PDB file of C-alpha atoms in Angstrom:
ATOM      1  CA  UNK A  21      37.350  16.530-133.320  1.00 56.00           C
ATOM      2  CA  UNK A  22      39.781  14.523-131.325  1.00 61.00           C
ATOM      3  CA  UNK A  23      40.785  10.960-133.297  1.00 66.00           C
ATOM      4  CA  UNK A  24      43.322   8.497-132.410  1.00 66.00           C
ATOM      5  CA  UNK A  25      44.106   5.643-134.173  1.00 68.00           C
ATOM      6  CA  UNK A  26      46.575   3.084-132.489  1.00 66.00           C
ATOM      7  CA  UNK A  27      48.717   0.502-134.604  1.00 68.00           C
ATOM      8  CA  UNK A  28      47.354  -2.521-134.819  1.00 65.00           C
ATOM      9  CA  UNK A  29      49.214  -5.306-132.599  1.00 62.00           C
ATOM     10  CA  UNK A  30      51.203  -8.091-134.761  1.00 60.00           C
ATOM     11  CA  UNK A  31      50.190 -10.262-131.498  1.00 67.00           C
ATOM     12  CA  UNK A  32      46.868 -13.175-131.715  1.00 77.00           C
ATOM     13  CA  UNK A  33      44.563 -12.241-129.327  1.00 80.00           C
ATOM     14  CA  UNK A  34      42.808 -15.141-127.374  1.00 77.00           C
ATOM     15  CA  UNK A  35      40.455 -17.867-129.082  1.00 76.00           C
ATOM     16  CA  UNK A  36      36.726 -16.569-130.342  1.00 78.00           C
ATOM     17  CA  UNK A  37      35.614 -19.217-128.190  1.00 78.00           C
ATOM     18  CA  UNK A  38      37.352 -18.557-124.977  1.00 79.00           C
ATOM     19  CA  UNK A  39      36.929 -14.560-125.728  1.00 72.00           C
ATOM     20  CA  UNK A  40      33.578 -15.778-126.032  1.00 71.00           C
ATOM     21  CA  UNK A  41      33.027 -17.279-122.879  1.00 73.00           C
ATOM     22  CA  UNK A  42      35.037 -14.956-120.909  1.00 77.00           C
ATOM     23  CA  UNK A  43      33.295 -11.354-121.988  1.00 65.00           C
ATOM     24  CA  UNK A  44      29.789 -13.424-120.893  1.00 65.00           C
ATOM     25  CA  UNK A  45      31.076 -12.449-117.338  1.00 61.00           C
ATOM     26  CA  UNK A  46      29.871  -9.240-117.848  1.00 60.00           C
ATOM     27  CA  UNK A  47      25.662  -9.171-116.979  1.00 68.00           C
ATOM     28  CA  UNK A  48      24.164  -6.821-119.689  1.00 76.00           C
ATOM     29  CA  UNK A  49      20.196  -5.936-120.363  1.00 87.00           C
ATOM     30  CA  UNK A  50      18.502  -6.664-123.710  1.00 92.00           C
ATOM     31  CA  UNK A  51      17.329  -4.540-126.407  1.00 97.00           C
ATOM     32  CA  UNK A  52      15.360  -5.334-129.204  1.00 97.00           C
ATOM     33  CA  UNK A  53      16.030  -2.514-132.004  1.00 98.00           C
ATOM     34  CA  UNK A  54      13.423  -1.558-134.076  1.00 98.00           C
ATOM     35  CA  UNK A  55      12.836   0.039-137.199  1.00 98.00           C
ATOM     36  CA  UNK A  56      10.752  -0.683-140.766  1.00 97.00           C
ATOM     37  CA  UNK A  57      11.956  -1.552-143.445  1.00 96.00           C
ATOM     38  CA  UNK A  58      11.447   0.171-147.137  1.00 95.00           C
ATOM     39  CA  UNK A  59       7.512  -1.400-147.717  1.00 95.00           C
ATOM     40  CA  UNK A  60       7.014  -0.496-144.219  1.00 95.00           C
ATOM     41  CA  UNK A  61       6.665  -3.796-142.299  1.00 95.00           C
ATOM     42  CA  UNK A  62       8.540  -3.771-139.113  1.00 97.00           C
ATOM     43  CA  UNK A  63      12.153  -4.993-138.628  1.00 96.00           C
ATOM     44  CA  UNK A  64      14.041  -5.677-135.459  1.00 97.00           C
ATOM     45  CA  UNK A  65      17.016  -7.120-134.088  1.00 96.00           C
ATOM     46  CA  UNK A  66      17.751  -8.354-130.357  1.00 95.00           C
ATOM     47  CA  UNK A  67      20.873  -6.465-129.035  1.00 95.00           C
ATOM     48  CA  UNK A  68      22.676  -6.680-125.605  1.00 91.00           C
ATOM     49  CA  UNK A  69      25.999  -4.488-127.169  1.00 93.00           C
ATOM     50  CA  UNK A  70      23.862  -1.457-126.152  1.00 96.00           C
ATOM     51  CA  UNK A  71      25.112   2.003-124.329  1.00 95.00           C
ATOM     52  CA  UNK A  72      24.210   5.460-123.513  1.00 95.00           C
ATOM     53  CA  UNK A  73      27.568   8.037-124.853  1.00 97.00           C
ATOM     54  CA  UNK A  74      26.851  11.068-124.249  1.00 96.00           C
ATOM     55  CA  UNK A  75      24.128  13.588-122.749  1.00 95.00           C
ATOM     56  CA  UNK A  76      24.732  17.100-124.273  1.00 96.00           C
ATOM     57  CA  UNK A  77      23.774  16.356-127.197  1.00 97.00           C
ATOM     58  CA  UNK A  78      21.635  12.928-126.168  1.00 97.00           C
ATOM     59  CA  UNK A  79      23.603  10.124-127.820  1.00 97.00           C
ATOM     60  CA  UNK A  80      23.504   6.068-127.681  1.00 98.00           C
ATOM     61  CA  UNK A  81      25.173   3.230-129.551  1.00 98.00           C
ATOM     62  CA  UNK A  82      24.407  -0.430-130.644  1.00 98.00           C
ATOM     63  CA  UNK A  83      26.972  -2.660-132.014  1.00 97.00           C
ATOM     64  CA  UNK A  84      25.017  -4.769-134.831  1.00 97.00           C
ATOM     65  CA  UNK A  85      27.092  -7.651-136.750  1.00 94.00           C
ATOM     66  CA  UNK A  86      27.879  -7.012-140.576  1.00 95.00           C
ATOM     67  CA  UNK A  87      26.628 -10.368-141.139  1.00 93.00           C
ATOM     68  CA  UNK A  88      23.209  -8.859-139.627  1.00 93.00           C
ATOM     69  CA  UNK A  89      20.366  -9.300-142.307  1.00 92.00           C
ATOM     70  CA  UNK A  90      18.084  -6.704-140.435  1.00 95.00           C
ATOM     71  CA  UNK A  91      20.338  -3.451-139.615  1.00 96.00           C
ATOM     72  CA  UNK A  92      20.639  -2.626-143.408  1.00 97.00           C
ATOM     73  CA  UNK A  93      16.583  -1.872-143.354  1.00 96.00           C
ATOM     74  CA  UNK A  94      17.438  -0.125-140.212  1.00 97.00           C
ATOM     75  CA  UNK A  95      20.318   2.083-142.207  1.00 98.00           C
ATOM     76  CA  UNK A  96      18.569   2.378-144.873  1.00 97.00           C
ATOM     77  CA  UNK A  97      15.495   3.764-143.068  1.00 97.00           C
ATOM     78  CA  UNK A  98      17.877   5.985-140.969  1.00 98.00           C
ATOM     79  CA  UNK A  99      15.773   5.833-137.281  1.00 98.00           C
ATOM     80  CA  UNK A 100      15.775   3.108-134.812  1.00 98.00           C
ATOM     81  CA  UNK A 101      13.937   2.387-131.504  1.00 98.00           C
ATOM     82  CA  UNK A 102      15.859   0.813-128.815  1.00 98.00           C
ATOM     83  CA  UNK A 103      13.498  -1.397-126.660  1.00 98.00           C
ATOM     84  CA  UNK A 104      14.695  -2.679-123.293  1.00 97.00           C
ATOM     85  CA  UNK A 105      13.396  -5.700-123.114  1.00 97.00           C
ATOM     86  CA  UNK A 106      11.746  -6.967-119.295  1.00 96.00           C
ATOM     87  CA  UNK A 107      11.556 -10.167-117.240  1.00 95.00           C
ATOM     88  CA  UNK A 108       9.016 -12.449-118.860  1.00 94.00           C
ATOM     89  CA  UNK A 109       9.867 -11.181-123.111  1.00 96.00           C
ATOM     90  CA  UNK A 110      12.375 -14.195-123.226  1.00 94.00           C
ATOM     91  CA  UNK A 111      10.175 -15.215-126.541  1.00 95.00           C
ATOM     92  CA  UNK A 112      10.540 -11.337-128.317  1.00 96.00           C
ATOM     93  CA  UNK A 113      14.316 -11.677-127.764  1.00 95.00           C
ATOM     94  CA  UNK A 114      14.246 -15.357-129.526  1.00 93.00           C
ATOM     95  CA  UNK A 115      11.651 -13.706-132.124  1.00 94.00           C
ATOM     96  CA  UNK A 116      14.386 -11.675-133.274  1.00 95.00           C
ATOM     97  CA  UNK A 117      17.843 -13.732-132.657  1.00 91.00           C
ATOM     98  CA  UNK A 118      16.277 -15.678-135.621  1.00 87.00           C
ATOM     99  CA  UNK A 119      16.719 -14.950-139.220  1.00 83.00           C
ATOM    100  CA  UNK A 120      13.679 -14.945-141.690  1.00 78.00           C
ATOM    101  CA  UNK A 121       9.727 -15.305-140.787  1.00 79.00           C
ATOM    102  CA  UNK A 122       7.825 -12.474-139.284  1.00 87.00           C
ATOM    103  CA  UNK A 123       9.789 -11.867-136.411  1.00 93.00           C
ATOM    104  CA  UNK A 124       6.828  -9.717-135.354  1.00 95.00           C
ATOM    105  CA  UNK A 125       3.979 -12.481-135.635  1.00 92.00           C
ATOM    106  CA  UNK A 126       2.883 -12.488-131.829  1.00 92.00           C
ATOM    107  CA  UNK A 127       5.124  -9.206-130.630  1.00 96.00           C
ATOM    108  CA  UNK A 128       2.742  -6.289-129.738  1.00 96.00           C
ATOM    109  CA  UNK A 129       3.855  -2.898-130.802  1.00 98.00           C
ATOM    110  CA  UNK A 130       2.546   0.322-131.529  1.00 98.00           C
ATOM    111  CA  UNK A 131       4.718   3.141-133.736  1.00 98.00           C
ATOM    112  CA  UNK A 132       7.022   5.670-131.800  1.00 96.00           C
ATOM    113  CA  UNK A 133       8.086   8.802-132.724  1.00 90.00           C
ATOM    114  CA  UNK A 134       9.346   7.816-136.295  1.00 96.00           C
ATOM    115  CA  UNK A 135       7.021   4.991-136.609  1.00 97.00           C
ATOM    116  CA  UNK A 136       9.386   2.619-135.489  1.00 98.00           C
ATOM    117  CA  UNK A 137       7.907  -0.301-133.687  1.00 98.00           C
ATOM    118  CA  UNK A 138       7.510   0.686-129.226  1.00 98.00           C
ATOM    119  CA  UNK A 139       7.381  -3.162-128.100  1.00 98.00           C
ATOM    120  CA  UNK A 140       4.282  -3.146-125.684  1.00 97.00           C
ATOM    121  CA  UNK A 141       5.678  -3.606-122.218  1.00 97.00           C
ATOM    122  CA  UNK A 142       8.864  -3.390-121.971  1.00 97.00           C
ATOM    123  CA  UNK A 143      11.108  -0.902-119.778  1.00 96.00           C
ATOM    124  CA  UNK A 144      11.624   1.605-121.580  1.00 97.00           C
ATOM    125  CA  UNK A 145      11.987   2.529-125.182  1.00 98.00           C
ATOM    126  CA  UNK A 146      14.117   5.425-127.008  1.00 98.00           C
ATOM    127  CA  UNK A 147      13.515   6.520-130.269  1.00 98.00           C
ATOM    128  CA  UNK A 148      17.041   7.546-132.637  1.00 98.00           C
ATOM    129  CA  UNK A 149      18.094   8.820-135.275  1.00 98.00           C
ATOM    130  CA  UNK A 150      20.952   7.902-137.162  1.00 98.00           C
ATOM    131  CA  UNK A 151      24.280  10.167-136.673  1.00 98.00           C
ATOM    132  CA  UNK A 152      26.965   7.841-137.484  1.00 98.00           C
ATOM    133  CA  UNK A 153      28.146   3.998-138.375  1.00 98.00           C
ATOM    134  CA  UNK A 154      31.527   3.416-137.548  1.00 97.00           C
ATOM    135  CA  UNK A 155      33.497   0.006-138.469  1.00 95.00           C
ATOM    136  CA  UNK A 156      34.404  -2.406-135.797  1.00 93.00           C
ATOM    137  CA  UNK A 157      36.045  -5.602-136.879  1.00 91.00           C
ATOM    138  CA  UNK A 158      32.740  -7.747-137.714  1.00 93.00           C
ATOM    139  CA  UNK A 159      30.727  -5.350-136.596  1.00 95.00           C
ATOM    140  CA  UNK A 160      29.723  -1.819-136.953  1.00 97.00           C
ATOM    141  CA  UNK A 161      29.204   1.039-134.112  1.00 98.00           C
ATOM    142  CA  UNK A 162      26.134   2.724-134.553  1.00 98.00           C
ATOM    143  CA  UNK A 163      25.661   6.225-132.908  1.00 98.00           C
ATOM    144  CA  UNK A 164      21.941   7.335-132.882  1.00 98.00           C
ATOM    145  CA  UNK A 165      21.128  11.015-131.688  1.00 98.00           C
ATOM    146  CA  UNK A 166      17.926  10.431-128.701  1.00 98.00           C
ATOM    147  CA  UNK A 167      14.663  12.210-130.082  1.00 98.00           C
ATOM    148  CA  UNK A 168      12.101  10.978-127.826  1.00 98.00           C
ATOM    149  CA  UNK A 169      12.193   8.155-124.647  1.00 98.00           C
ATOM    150  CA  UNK A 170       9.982   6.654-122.007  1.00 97.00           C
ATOM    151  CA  UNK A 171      10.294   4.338-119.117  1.00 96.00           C
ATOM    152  CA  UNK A 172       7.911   2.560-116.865  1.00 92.00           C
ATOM    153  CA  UNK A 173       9.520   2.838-113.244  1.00 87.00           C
ATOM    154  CA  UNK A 174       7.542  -0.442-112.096  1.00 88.00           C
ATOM    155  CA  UNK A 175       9.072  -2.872-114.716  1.00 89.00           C
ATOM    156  CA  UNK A 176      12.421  -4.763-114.425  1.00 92.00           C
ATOM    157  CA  UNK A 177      14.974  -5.429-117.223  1.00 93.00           C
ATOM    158  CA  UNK A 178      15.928  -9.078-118.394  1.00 92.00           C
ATOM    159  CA  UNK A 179      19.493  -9.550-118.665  1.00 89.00           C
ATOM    160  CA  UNK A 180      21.769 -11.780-120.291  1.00 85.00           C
ATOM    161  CA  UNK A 181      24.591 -13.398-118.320  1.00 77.00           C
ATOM    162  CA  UNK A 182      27.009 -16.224-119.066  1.00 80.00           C
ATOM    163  CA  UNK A 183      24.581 -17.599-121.752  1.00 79.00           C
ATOM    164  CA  UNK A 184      21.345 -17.790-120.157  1.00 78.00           C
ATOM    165  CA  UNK A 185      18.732 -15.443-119.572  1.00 82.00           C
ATOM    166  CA  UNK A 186      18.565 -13.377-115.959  1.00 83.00           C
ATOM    167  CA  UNK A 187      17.214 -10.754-113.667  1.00 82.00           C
ATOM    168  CA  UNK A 188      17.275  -8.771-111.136  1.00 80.00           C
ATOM    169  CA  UNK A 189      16.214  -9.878-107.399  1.00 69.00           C
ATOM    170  CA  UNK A 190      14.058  -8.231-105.415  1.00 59.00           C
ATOM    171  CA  UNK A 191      15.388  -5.876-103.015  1.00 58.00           C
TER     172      UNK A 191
END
């Protein structure tokens, strides 16, 4: 295995606030990331620091924050559904931005391949194992291996750009 590690630059890098701002240039989709915790009930997070990384072997990666509340059920438990979220589930990404309370009060779900919670319709869903957690400043890199996925062709992702909630126009 091929690792690098760079020194670390003496120099300040720019504001949180400004970095902030400036990185919510970039238009990414939503995910809500699913698991259940160790009595079984249901845990999730919403997630836009989502990515495929490789295909052979099927690989993808979330970035949760260490100050996250929810991904240590989701560690512990060791499998994860990633849930792209579509236009019109602007309340299940609020549901779980917030800490505490039944995040999954009024979200419909059914289990997935590891009995994670598959958010009823959304665009697709993909259901992970755990592989690897990597550390990231304040947050971690999570690399789940791909067991099982779906996708409904007609649906079309919401997506999160410069603060607000967007998506796509019709062709």
């Amino acid at each position: 295995m091929l690792t690098h590690h760079f020194p670390r630059s003496a120099r300040q890098g720019p504001d949180p606030t400004r970095f902030r701002s400036v990185l919510g240039h970039f238009a990414s989709g939503i995910t809500a990331i699913t698991s259940r915790d160790a009595h079984g009930n249901p845990v999730g997070m919403a997630v836009s620091s989502f990515t495929s990384v490789s295909l052979d072997p099927p690989l993808v990666a979330f970035l949760p924050g260490k100050s996250s509340s929810t991904f240590p059920a989701i560690a512990d438990r060791g499998t994860f559904c990633v849930n792209v979220l579509a236009v019109g589930q602007e309340e299940i990404c609020r549901a779980l931005s917030t800490s505490g309370g039944d995040k999954f009060a009024s979200v419909a779900w059914r289990p997935g391949p590891h009995g994670d919670p598959v958010i009823e319709g959304v665009v697709a869903w993909i259901g992970c194992t755990i592989q690897a957690v990597h550390d990231a400043g304040d947050h971690h890199i999570v690399i789940g291996h791909v067991d099982d996925l779906d996708a409904r062709a007609e649906a079309s992702p919401l997506l999160f750009f410069r603060s607000g909630y967007r998506h796509l126009a019709a062709a």
